[in-house]
Amino acid sequence: MLCARCKKNAATVVLKQIVDNQVSELRLCAHCADAEPSLPADPALLGLLALLGGATARERAAAARCPSCGLRWADFRKTGTLGCHGCYEAFAEPLKAVLKEMQGSVKHAGKSPTGSAPYPARPTAGTGMERRRVETEADLRAKLEEALRRERYEEAARLRDRIHRLKDS
Amino acid sequence: MILSAMLRVKMAWARPTGPRHEVVLSSRLRLARNLKGRSFPPRARHDDLAAVLKSVFAAAAAAPALAKAARVRLDEVDAVDREFMVERRLASRALVREPQARGVVVGEREVLSVMVNEEDHLRIQGIDSGLCLEDLLSQVSAADDQLSASLDLAFSPAWGYSTACPTNVGTGLRASALVHLPGLALSGQVNGVLQRLGAAGMIARGHYGEGTKVLGDFYQVANARSLGVSEAEIVEAVGAAVESLVRAESKARTELLHGLGKTRLEDLVYRSMGALAHARLVTYEEAMQHLSYARLGLSLGWELPADLTTVNELTVLSQPGHVQMLAGKELKGADRDFLRATLLRGKLKS
Ligand SMILES: [Zn+2]
Ligand SMILES: [Zn+2]
């Protein structure tokens, strides 16, 4: 079989590409295979850029800048990357709509950095290792029950994670 | 130096000992993390990046999980070394493109590692053999806890860990498995299977992440969502998706073996063994295709003059950067293909 690009050399390489979870095959000679560009990397990023491209209702935010790093929403729309931690705060509203559509959720449900709950109050002395050693499972369970009683579910989830980690260690 | 020493050390993930290794070559799990008060790498100035690199290296030195790790500054190694680290899956293409103020922390047996100043300040990752995402989660999460004891991470209770790209926000977790699907590919079922995975919220990609060229029927399956689900839930979902792939691939292999295609299958495998053991010029793509069929034959239990460990390792050692590292210098195409063929012949002599 001849190379699909130059149509001169024999095809010795089968290049396969995945687009939208579909594999397509391309039979090329070694020379043309080397020259073949890779598609842009992350499908999740491509999805995000498509989403941002179509987001006309969020145009109003386009001129606003993040006070911490100076990034504009319009910059984000081009690259799909934010500038800093502060951007999440600065663009909270338009981001929420994007996250909802892309991630199906706007609420974190995973772990948090080790340290005393509630975040972000960080202890001034000691490392996470020492803190974990002095805090027993019973202490954490008491705190968990207290948090549940007060309906502070975020804190409860963090405590539950810490209890799991304590058990694992 | 460090990097050529790595060439002699066997990567943990190339061993054919992990669960489901007949289909799942390796599992990989990473957590994206950033420091508070510094712009994310795509927008950071050199000073910021240098400060981040310094504090992450210091934090890694203090973390028990990374106590024996090597800390490599990418601007202190040459281009061949950097390419080598990419092929070893310790660094991404994006990371080595701008080596200034970028680095990698490499743990023992290359299971745990940390990329510094890639798209995020930290990408803490674990790679091991077979389907082992739960085990990797506990190891990577422990390293994360230890690092966060001395780093002030950008986190909010509302949206979780801040990441440069909102596709990673929340847990910052991506769990993936590198799967070998020659049976599904040969029986023309691979598209249907991958589409079903897509509908189940998974992303299927080509070999080794960055590019989308699929070599030797190796695919990577990963979670699409990072927010609104816990780390354990993500790992469970990816694990279940991979298990379903393993079942489909095993079924396809059995059908090929017992159906009319058996002779065709044997022909492919033995033809590949012949090429690997006798050819004089072998490109990387060609090597991957032949190694893929050799791997298929071995996992079907056929008596071939090779073993799975060697074949797995050769998928890594055949890469251009590894071949050049072996030569100790940069090589042009034909010289590289000649050295690769020599390497393959030496390792797979009958
Ligand atoms: Zn051609
Ligand atoms: Zn910002």
Short mmCIF file of C-alpha atoms and ligand atoms in Angstrom, two decimals:
data_model
loop_
_atom_site.label_atom_id
_atom_site.label_comp_id
_atom_site.label_asym_id
_atom_site.label_seq_id
_atom_site.Cartn_x
_atom_site.Cartn_y
_atom_site.Cartn_z
CA MET A 1 0.00 0.00 0.00
CA LEU A 2 1.21 3.51 -0.82
CA CYS A 3 1.67 6.30 1.73
CA ALA A 4 -1.53 8.34 2.05
CA ARG A 5 0.41 11.66 2.09
CA CYS A 6 3.11 11.51 -0.60
CA LYS A 7 1.51 8.63 -2.56
CA LYS A 8 5.04 7.59 -3.62
CA ASN A 9 6.70 5.55 -0.87
CA ALA A 10 5.32 2.35 0.59
CA ALA A 11 3.32 2.85 3.78
CA THR A 12 5.17 1.24 6.68
CA VAL A 13 3.58 3.08 9.57
CA VAL A 14 -0.01 3.06 10.74
CA LEU A 15 -0.82 6.26 12.62
CA LYS A 16 -3.95 6.14 14.68
CA GLN A 17 -5.59 9.20 16.10
CA ILE A 18 -8.47 9.51 18.51
CA VAL A 19 -10.94 12.31 17.96
CA ASP A 20 -14.14 12.28 20.00
CA ASN A 21 -13.44 8.72 21.14
CA GLN A 22 -13.18 7.57 17.52
CA VAL A 23 -10.03 6.01 16.15
CA SER A 24 -9.02 6.89 12.63
CA GLU A 25 -6.15 5.24 10.80
CA LEU A 26 -3.64 6.82 8.50
CA ARG A 27 -1.10 4.69 6.59
CA LEU A 28 2.11 6.59 5.92
CA CYS A 29 5.74 6.12 4.98
CA ALA A 30 8.27 6.68 7.77
CA HIS A 31 9.24 10.07 6.32
CA CYS A 32 5.70 11.46 6.19
CA ALA A 33 4.89 10.00 9.62
CA ASP A 34 7.73 12.05 11.12
CA ALA A 35 6.35 15.22 9.56
CA GLU A 36 2.77 14.57 10.66
CA PRO A 37 1.80 17.07 13.38
CA SER A 38 0.16 15.84 16.56
CA LEU A 39 -3.29 17.15 17.29
CA PRO A 40 -3.56 19.54 20.25
CA ALA A 41 -3.22 17.67 23.47
CA ASP A 42 -5.94 17.48 26.06
CA PRO A 43 -9.49 16.66 24.93
CA ALA A 44 -10.80 18.20 28.16
CA LEU A 45 -9.09 21.47 27.26
CA LEU A 46 -10.51 21.35 23.73
CA GLY A 47 -13.97 20.91 25.26
CA LEU A 48 -13.42 23.88 27.54
CA LEU A 49 -12.25 26.11 24.67
CA ALA A 50 -15.28 25.15 22.60
CA LEU A 51 -17.48 25.98 25.55
CA LEU A 52 -15.81 29.35 26.11
CA GLY A 53 -15.97 30.19 22.43
CA GLY A 54 -19.74 29.84 22.45
CA ALA A 55 -20.30 31.68 25.71
CA THR A 56 -21.72 34.94 24.42
CA ALA A 57 -23.86 35.59 27.50
CA ARG A 58 -20.68 35.91 29.49
CA GLU A 59 -19.20 38.60 27.24
CA ARG A 60 -19.92 41.24 29.88
CA ALA A 61 -17.12 39.81 32.01
CA ALA A 62 -14.66 40.08 29.11
CA ALA A 63 -13.17 43.43 30.15
CA ALA A 64 -12.82 42.70 33.86
CA ARG A 65 -9.34 41.98 35.21
CA CYS A 66 -8.17 39.79 38.08
CA PRO A 67 -6.82 42.23 40.71
CA SER A 68 -4.07 39.79 41.71
CA CYS A 69 -2.49 38.88 38.35
CA GLY A 70 -4.17 41.20 35.83
CA LEU A 71 -5.61 38.42 33.65
CA ARG A 72 -8.71 39.40 31.65
CA TRP A 73 -11.62 37.02 31.03
CA ALA A 74 -10.93 37.55 27.35
CA ASP A 75 -7.39 36.13 27.84
CA PHE A 76 -8.84 33.10 29.59
CA ARG A 77 -11.23 32.54 26.70
CA LYS A 78 -8.29 32.30 24.32
CA THR A 79 -6.04 29.97 26.33
CA GLY A 80 -8.34 28.11 28.71
CA THR A 81 -5.88 28.79 31.55
CA LEU A 82 -6.38 31.12 34.51
CA GLY A 83 -3.62 33.28 35.96
CA CYS A 84 -3.69 32.67 39.69
CA HIS A 85 -5.68 31.53 42.73
CA GLY A 86 -7.29 35.01 42.83
CA CYS A 87 -8.77 34.53 39.35
CA TYR A 88 -11.24 31.99 40.75
CA GLU A 89 -12.54 34.70 43.09
CA ALA A 90 -12.40 37.51 40.54
CA PHE A 91 -14.30 35.55 37.89
CA ALA A 92 -16.45 33.53 40.30
CA GLU A 93 -19.74 34.24 38.50
CA PRO A 94 -18.86 33.46 34.88
CA LEU A 95 -16.67 30.57 36.02
CA LYS A 96 -19.53 28.99 37.89
CA ALA A 97 -21.52 28.74 34.69
CA VAL A 98 -18.54 27.21 32.86
CA LEU A 99 -17.81 24.71 35.64
CA LYS A 100 -21.44 23.72 35.89
CA GLU A 101 -21.52 22.91 32.19
CA MET A 102 -18.10 21.27 32.00
CA GLN A 103 -17.77 19.49 35.34
CA GLY A 104 -21.46 19.07 36.15
CA SER A 105 -20.80 20.58 39.56
CA VAL A 106 -19.50 23.73 41.19
CA LYS A 107 -18.80 22.23 44.60
CA HIS A 108 -15.59 20.55 45.77
CA ALA A 109 -16.14 17.09 47.26
CA GLY A 110 -12.58 15.87 47.79
CA LYS A 111 -9.80 16.21 50.31
CA SER A 112 -8.27 19.40 51.69
CA PRO A 113 -4.71 20.30 52.68
CA THR A 114 -3.71 18.81 56.02
CA GLY A 115 -3.97 21.40 58.74
CA SER A 116 -6.47 22.39 61.34
CA ALA A 117 -10.05 22.63 60.11
CA PRO A 118 -11.68 24.83 59.11
CA TYR A 119 -9.40 25.88 56.30
CA PRO A 120 -7.70 28.33 55.79
CA ALA A 121 -6.64 28.97 59.39
CA ARG A 122 -3.19 27.39 59.42
CA PRO A 123 -1.34 26.61 62.62
CA THR A 124 1.66 28.81 63.35
CA ALA A 125 3.85 26.05 64.73
CA GLY A 126 4.38 22.36 64.11
CA THR A 127 4.11 20.24 61.00
CA GLY A 128 1.12 18.31 59.78
CA MET A 129 2.78 15.10 60.92
CA GLU A 130 2.96 16.17 64.55
CA ARG A 131 -0.58 17.46 64.56
CA ARG A 132 -1.88 14.17 63.30
CA ARG A 133 -0.06 12.26 65.97
CA VAL A 134 -1.49 14.25 68.88
CA GLU A 135 -5.03 14.25 67.51
CA THR A 136 -6.58 10.85 68.13
CA GLU A 137 -9.38 9.26 66.20
CA ALA A 138 -11.69 9.78 69.19
CA ASP A 139 -11.00 13.55 69.13
CA LEU A 140 -11.83 13.70 65.45
CA ARG A 141 -14.98 11.62 65.86
CA ALA A 142 -16.23 13.98 68.58
CA LYS A 143 -15.55 16.94 66.30
CA LEU A 144 -17.29 15.17 63.43
CA GLU A 145 -20.42 14.61 65.47
CA GLU A 146 -20.40 18.20 66.60
CA ALA A 147 -20.05 19.39 63.00
CA LEU A 148 -22.91 17.15 61.84
CA ARG A 149 -25.12 18.35 64.70
CA ARG A 150 -24.48 21.94 63.62
CA GLU A 151 -25.09 20.96 59.98
CA ARG A 152 -21.58 22.10 59.00
CA TYR A 153 -21.24 19.49 56.28
CA GLU A 154 -18.10 20.81 54.64
CA GLU A 155 -16.24 20.61 57.89
CA ALA A 156 -17.77 17.20 58.56
CA ALA A 157 -16.53 15.90 55.20
CA ARG A 158 -13.02 17.15 55.94
CA LEU A 159 -13.07 15.51 59.36
CA ARG A 160 -14.31 12.27 57.87
CA ASP A 161 -11.43 12.34 55.38
CA ARG A 162 -8.95 12.94 58.19
CA ILE A 163 -10.35 10.02 60.15
CA HIS A 164 -9.93 7.81 57.08
CA ARG A 165 -6.38 9.02 56.62
CA LEU A 166 -5.59 8.44 60.27
CA LYS A 167 -6.83 4.87 59.95
CA ASP A 168 -4.76 4.32 56.82
CA SER A 169 -1.53 5.61 58.34
CA MET B 1 25.23 10.87 36.23
CA ILE B 2 21.73 10.35 37.58
CA LEU B 3 19.97 9.94 34.26
CA SER B 4 22.17 7.29 32.71
CA ALA B 5 21.97 5.41 36.01
CA MET B 6 18.18 5.37 35.56
CA LEU B 7 18.61 3.56 32.25
CA ARG B 8 19.96 0.56 34.13
CA VAL B 9 17.31 0.65 36.85
CA LYS B 10 14.07 -1.07 35.91
CA MET B 11 11.02 1.15 36.10
CA ALA B 12 8.46 -0.29 38.49
CA TRP B 13 5.69 0.16 35.95
CA ALA B 14 7.35 -1.96 33.26
CA ARG B 15 7.23 -5.14 35.38
CA PRO B 16 4.48 -7.49 34.18
CA THR B 17 3.32 -8.21 37.72
CA GLY B 18 0.50 -5.76 38.41
CA PRO B 19 -3.18 -6.76 38.50
CA ARG B 20 -4.68 -7.30 34.99
CA HIS B 21 -1.26 -6.84 33.41
CA GLU B 22 -2.25 -8.94 30.39
CA VAL B 23 -4.26 -5.89 29.26
CA VAL B 24 -3.30 -3.04 31.61
CA LEU B 25 0.33 -2.05 31.17
CA SER B 26 0.36 0.60 33.88
CA SER B 27 -1.73 2.96 36.00
CA ARG B 28 -0.95 6.61 36.58
CA LEU B 29 -2.46 9.06 39.04
CA ARG B 30 -1.64 12.72 39.50
CA LEU B 31 -2.70 15.58 41.74
CA ALA B 32 -2.37 19.17 40.49
CA ARG B 33 -1.42 21.67 43.18
CA ASN B 34 -0.46 25.35 43.26
CA LEU B 35 1.07 27.69 45.81
CA LYS B 36 -0.84 30.65 47.16
CA GLY B 37 0.46 34.10 46.30
CA ARG B 38 2.27 33.11 43.06
CA SER B 39 0.81 33.25 39.58
CA PHE B 40 0.24 29.89 37.88
CA PRO B 41 3.21 28.89 35.67
CA PRO B 42 1.69 29.94 32.31
CA ARG B 43 1.46 33.51 33.65
CA ALA B 44 4.31 33.57 36.18
CA ARG B 45 7.49 35.60 35.87
CA HIS B 46 10.87 33.91 36.09
CA ASP B 47 11.35 35.10 39.71
CA ASP B 48 8.08 33.48 40.75
CA LEU B 49 8.95 30.21 39.04
CA ALA B 50 12.41 30.16 40.61
CA ALA B 51 10.92 30.77 44.07
CA VAL B 52 8.35 27.99 43.55
CA LEU B 53 11.03 25.54 42.40
CA LYS B 54 13.13 26.34 45.46
CA SER B 55 10.31 25.87 47.96
CA VAL B 56 8.98 22.70 46.31
CA PHE B 57 12.46 21.12 46.28
CA ALA B 58 12.83 22.04 49.97
CA ALA B 59 9.39 20.61 50.80
CA ALA B 60 10.24 17.40 48.91
CA ALA B 61 13.49 17.04 50.86
CA ALA B 62 11.45 17.19 54.08
CA ALA B 63 8.74 14.76 52.92
CA PRO B 64 9.38 11.16 54.10
CA ALA B 65 7.74 9.70 50.97
CA LEU B 66 10.29 11.54 48.80
CA ALA B 67 13.25 11.38 51.18
CA LYS B 68 15.43 9.34 48.80
CA ALA B 69 14.17 11.12 45.68
CA ALA B 70 16.46 12.77 43.13
CA ARG B 71 15.75 16.46 42.50
CA VAL B 72 16.56 17.36 38.91
CA ARG B 73 16.61 20.93 37.57
CA LEU B 74 15.75 20.71 33.90
CA ASP B 75 18.01 23.62 32.95
CA GLU B 76 20.96 21.69 34.38
CA VAL B 77 20.57 18.64 32.13
CA ASP B 78 20.94 18.51 28.35
CA ALA B 79 18.34 17.97 25.63
CA VAL B 80 18.93 14.20 25.38
CA ASP B 81 18.41 13.85 29.15
CA ARG B 82 15.20 15.88 28.96
CA GLU B 83 13.84 13.76 26.11
CA PHE B 84 14.73 10.69 28.14
CA MET B 85 12.68 11.96 31.10
CA VAL B 86 9.68 12.59 28.85
CA GLU B 87 9.83 9.05 27.49
CA ARG B 88 10.17 7.76 31.02
CA ARG B 89 6.91 9.64 31.78
CA LEU B 90 8.64 11.64 34.52
CA ALA B 91 8.29 14.90 32.63
CA SER B 92 5.77 16.10 30.06
CA ARG B 93 6.64 17.65 26.70
CA ALA B 94 5.22 20.94 27.96
CA LEU B 95 7.54 20.84 30.98
CA VAL B 96 10.77 20.35 29.02
CA ARG B 97 9.90 22.87 26.31
CA GLU B 98 10.89 25.72 28.70
CA PRO B 99 13.49 24.15 30.99
CA GLN B 100 14.34 27.33 32.93
CA ALA B 101 13.17 27.15 36.55
CA ARG B 102 11.49 23.81 35.86
CA GLY B 103 12.27 20.62 37.70
CA VAL B 104 11.35 17.04 38.51
CA VAL B 105 11.53 15.15 41.79
CA VAL B 106 11.99 11.43 41.10
CA GLY B 107 11.27 8.91 43.87
CA GLU B 108 12.60 5.39 44.25
CA ARG B 109 11.88 2.99 41.38
CA GLU B 110 10.23 5.97 39.65
CA VAL B 111 6.87 5.22 41.29
CA LEU B 112 6.38 8.64 42.88
CA SER B 113 7.48 11.84 41.17
CA VAL B 114 6.68 15.55 41.14
CA MET B 115 6.81 17.85 38.13
CA VAL B 116 7.52 21.42 39.18
CA ASN B 117 6.20 24.39 37.18
CA GLU B 118 4.44 22.48 34.47
CA GLU B 119 0.95 23.94 33.87
CA ASP B 120 0.54 23.90 37.66
CA HIS B 121 3.22 24.54 40.29
CA LEU B 122 3.12 20.89 41.34
CA ARG B 123 1.98 17.78 39.56
CA ILE B 124 2.42 15.00 42.11
CA GLN B 125 2.24 11.68 40.31
CA GLY B 126 2.45 7.96 40.85
CA ILE B 127 2.95 5.30 38.15
CA ASP B 128 3.03 1.55 38.68
CA SER B 129 2.43 -1.72 36.91
CA GLY B 130 -1.06 -3.08 36.11
CA LEU B 131 -4.37 -1.75 37.40
CA CYS B 132 -3.46 -0.29 40.79
CA LEU B 133 -5.17 3.11 41.05
CA GLU B 134 -6.36 2.68 44.64
CA ASP B 135 -2.87 1.89 45.83
CA LEU B 136 -1.47 4.85 43.87
CA LEU B 137 -4.10 7.16 45.37
CA SER B 138 -3.02 6.34 48.90
CA GLN B 139 0.68 6.80 48.03
CA VAL B 140 0.24 10.04 46.08
CA SER B 141 -2.19 11.43 48.65
CA ALA B 142 0.29 10.72 51.47
CA ALA B 143 3.02 12.54 49.53
CA ASP B 144 0.56 15.41 48.99
CA ASP B 145 -0.16 15.59 52.74
CA GLN B 146 3.55 15.64 53.52
CA LEU B 147 4.29 18.33 50.94
CA SER B 148 1.36 20.46 52.07
CA ALA B 149 2.75 20.41 55.63
CA SER B 150 5.45 22.83 54.44
CA LEU B 151 3.75 24.51 51.46
CA ASP B 152 0.86 26.98 51.51
CA LEU B 153 -1.39 25.49 48.85
CA ALA B 154 -4.02 27.43 46.90
CA PHE B 155 -7.26 25.91 48.12
CA SER B 156 -10.81 27.04 48.75
CA PRO B 157 -13.47 24.99 50.54
CA ALA B 158 -15.90 25.95 47.76
CA TRP B 159 -14.00 24.92 44.61
CA GLY B 160 -11.17 22.87 46.13
CA TYR B 161 -7.61 23.08 44.81
CA SER B 162 -7.09 25.93 42.34
CA THR B 163 -5.52 24.81 39.06
CA ALA B 164 -4.38 26.76 36.03
CA CYS B 165 -6.97 25.05 33.86
CA PRO B 166 -10.49 24.65 35.27
CA THR B 167 -10.61 21.16 33.74
CA ASN B 168 -8.54 20.07 36.77
CA VAL B 169 -10.03 22.21 39.55
CA GLY B 170 -11.43 20.59 42.69
CA THR B 171 -9.51 17.42 43.41
CA GLY B 172 -6.79 18.20 40.85
CA LEU B 173 -6.92 14.47 40.22
CA ARG B 174 -6.46 12.61 37.00
CA ALA B 175 -6.45 8.83 37.19
CA SER B 176 -5.51 6.93 34.06
CA ALA B 177 -4.54 3.50 32.83
CA LEU B 178 -2.45 2.55 29.82
CA VAL B 179 -4.27 -0.35 28.19
CA HIS B 180 -3.26 -2.68 25.38
CA LEU B 181 -6.19 -3.50 23.08
CA PRO B 182 -4.89 -5.46 20.05
CA GLY B 183 -7.79 -7.94 20.24
CA LEU B 184 -10.44 -5.23 20.05
CA ALA B 185 -8.46 -3.46 17.33
CA LEU B 186 -8.05 -6.60 15.19
CA SER B 187 -11.72 -7.48 15.51
CA GLY B 188 -12.82 -3.95 14.62
CA GLN B 189 -14.55 -3.29 17.93
CA VAL B 190 -12.26 -0.67 19.39
CA ASN B 191 -14.29 2.35 18.23
CA GLY B 192 -17.53 1.10 19.71
CA VAL B 193 -15.88 0.29 23.01
CA LEU B 194 -14.16 3.68 23.27
CA GLN B 195 -17.40 5.47 22.46
CA ARG B 196 -19.18 3.71 25.28
CA LEU B 197 -16.39 4.85 27.59
CA GLY B 198 -16.89 8.43 26.39
CA ALA B 199 -20.57 8.21 27.23
CA ALA B 200 -19.59 7.02 30.72
CA GLY B 201 -17.54 10.16 31.33
CA MET B 202 -14.11 8.81 30.43
CA ILE B 203 -11.54 10.19 28.03
CA ALA B 204 -9.66 7.82 25.75
CA ARG B 205 -6.38 8.99 24.27
CA GLY B 206 -3.38 7.75 22.38
CA HIS B 207 -0.21 6.28 23.74
CA TYR B 208 1.62 8.35 26.36
CA GLY B 209 -0.70 11.28 26.75
CA GLU B 210 0.74 14.28 24.96
CA GLY B 211 0.38 13.44 21.29
CA THR B 212 -2.60 11.66 19.85
CA LYS B 213 -0.74 9.17 17.70
CA VAL B 214 -1.75 5.73 18.90
CA LEU B 215 1.17 3.36 18.70
CA GLY B 216 0.87 -0.40 18.83
CA ASP B 217 -2.76 -0.41 19.98
CA PHE B 218 -1.94 1.20 23.32
CA TYR B 219 -4.64 3.52 24.64
CA GLN B 220 -4.95 5.68 27.72
CA VAL B 221 -8.23 5.91 29.63
CA ALA B 222 -8.80 8.67 32.19
CA ASN B 223 -11.50 10.50 34.12
CA ALA B 224 -12.98 13.67 32.59
CA ARG B 225 -14.35 15.26 35.79
CA SER B 226 -12.30 16.55 38.70
CA LEU B 227 -14.88 18.62 40.61
CA GLY B 228 -17.92 17.54 42.61
CA VAL B 229 -16.61 14.00 43.06
CA SER B 230 -14.23 12.66 45.68
CA GLU B 231 -10.81 11.18 44.92
CA ALA B 232 -12.05 7.72 45.88
CA GLU B 233 -15.08 8.03 43.59
CA ILE B 234 -12.94 9.04 40.62
CA VAL B 235 -10.56 6.13 41.16
CA GLU B 236 -13.47 3.73 41.51
CA ALA B 237 -15.10 4.95 38.30
CA VAL B 238 -11.91 4.74 36.23
CA GLY B 239 -11.15 1.33 37.76
CA ALA B 240 -14.59 0.05 36.77
CA ALA B 241 -14.22 1.41 33.22
CA VAL B 242 -10.83 -0.27 32.86
CA GLU B 243 -12.20 -3.55 34.23
CA SER B 244 -14.89 -3.45 31.56
CA LEU B 245 -12.21 -2.88 28.91
CA VAL B 246 -10.23 -5.84 30.27
CA ARG B 247 -13.30 -8.06 29.94
CA ALA B 248 -14.04 -6.86 26.40
CA GLU B 249 -10.41 -7.27 25.31
CA SER B 250 -10.11 -10.75 26.85
CA LYS B 251 -13.30 -11.83 25.11
CA ALA B 252 -12.05 -10.46 21.80
CA ARG B 253 -8.74 -12.32 22.20
CA THR B 254 -10.50 -15.59 22.97
CA GLU B 255 -12.77 -15.21 19.95
CA LEU B 256 -9.83 -14.49 17.67
CA LEU B 257 -8.02 -17.49 19.01
CA HIS B 258 -10.87 -19.89 18.42
CA GLY B 259 -12.37 -18.42 15.29
CA LEU B 260 -11.37 -18.39 11.67
CA GLY B 261 -8.88 -15.62 12.38
CA LYS B 262 -6.52 -17.85 14.34
CA THR B 263 -4.07 -18.36 11.52
CA ARG B 264 -4.12 -14.67 10.73
CA LEU B 265 -3.40 -13.90 14.39
CA GLU B 266 -0.53 -16.38 14.49
CA ASP B 267 0.85 -14.93 11.30
CA LEU B 268 0.82 -11.39 12.75
CA VAL B 269 2.52 -12.46 15.96
CA TYR B 270 5.22 -14.65 14.36
CA ARG B 271 5.84 -12.12 11.59
CA SER B 272 6.45 -9.52 14.30
CA MET B 273 8.75 -11.85 16.22
CA GLY B 274 10.69 -12.34 12.99
CA ALA B 275 11.02 -8.62 12.37
CA LEU B 276 12.09 -7.93 15.96
CA ALA B 277 14.70 -10.69 15.89
CA HIS B 278 16.12 -10.08 12.40
CA ALA B 279 15.43 -6.64 10.95
CA ARG B 280 18.34 -4.22 10.55
CA LEU B 281 16.48 -0.89 10.50
CA VAL B 282 13.46 -0.43 12.72
CA THR B 283 11.60 2.87 13.27
CA TYR B 284 9.98 3.57 16.64
CA GLU B 285 6.46 3.21 15.25
CA GLU B 286 7.36 -0.10 13.65
CA ALA B 287 8.95 -1.35 16.86
CA MET B 288 5.82 -0.49 18.83
CA GLN B 289 3.58 -2.34 16.39
CA HIS B 290 5.72 -5.49 16.50
CA LEU B 291 6.15 -5.32 20.28
CA SER B 292 2.37 -4.96 20.55
CA TYR B 293 1.84 -8.26 18.69
CA ALA B 294 4.66 -9.95 20.64
CA ARG B 295 2.92 -8.85 23.85
CA LEU B 296 -0.37 -10.24 22.55
CA GLY B 297 1.17 -13.63 21.77
CA LEU B 298 2.86 -13.82 25.17
CA SER B 299 -0.28 -12.91 27.08
CA LEU B 300 -2.12 -15.66 25.19
CA GLY B 301 0.42 -18.03 26.70
CA TRP B 302 2.22 -18.86 23.46
CA GLU B 303 5.78 -20.15 23.59
CA LEU B 304 7.75 -17.30 22.08
CA PRO B 305 11.46 -16.55 22.39
CA ALA B 306 10.75 -13.54 24.63
CA ASP B 307 9.20 -12.69 27.98
CA LEU B 308 6.74 -9.99 29.02
CA THR B 309 9.20 -8.04 31.17
CA THR B 310 11.60 -7.70 28.25
CA VAL B 311 8.83 -6.76 25.82
CA ASN B 312 7.39 -4.14 28.22
CA GLU B 313 10.83 -2.68 28.77
CA LEU B 314 11.51 -2.59 25.04
CA THR B 315 8.42 -0.41 24.49
CA VAL B 316 10.25 2.13 26.64
CA LEU B 317 13.83 1.49 25.49
CA SER B 318 12.89 1.73 21.78
CA GLN B 319 11.89 5.37 22.10
CA PRO B 320 14.19 7.83 20.31
CA GLY B 321 15.49 9.47 23.52
CA HIS B 322 16.34 6.15 25.12
CA VAL B 323 18.15 4.94 22.00
CA GLN B 324 20.19 8.15 21.96
CA MET B 325 20.93 7.81 25.67
CA LEU B 326 22.20 4.32 24.93
CA ALA B 327 24.44 5.71 22.19
CA GLY B 328 25.55 8.53 24.47
CA LYS B 329 24.92 11.10 21.74
CA GLU B 330 22.31 12.50 19.38
CA LEU B 331 21.68 10.26 16.39
CA LYS B 332 20.13 10.89 12.98
CA GLY B 333 17.14 8.85 11.78
CA ALA B 334 18.84 5.89 10.06
CA ASP B 335 21.56 5.58 12.71
CA ARG B 336 18.88 5.59 15.36
CA ASP B 337 16.83 2.94 13.54
CA PHE B 338 19.96 0.80 13.16
CA LEU B 339 20.83 1.03 16.87
CA ARG B 340 17.20 0.31 17.80
CA ALA B 341 17.19 -2.81 15.58
CA THR B 342 20.46 -3.94 17.18
CA LEU B 343 18.98 -3.45 20.64
CA LEU B 344 15.82 -5.40 19.76
CA ARG B 345 17.81 -8.24 18.18
CA GLY B 346 20.09 -8.47 21.20
CA LYS B 347 17.21 -8.66 23.65
CA LEU B 348 15.01 -11.01 21.64
CA LYS B 349 17.50 -13.47 20.19
CA SER B 350 16.00 -16.94 20.01
ZN ZN C 1 4.93 9.44 2.38
ZN ZN C 2 -5.46 36.09 38.71
#
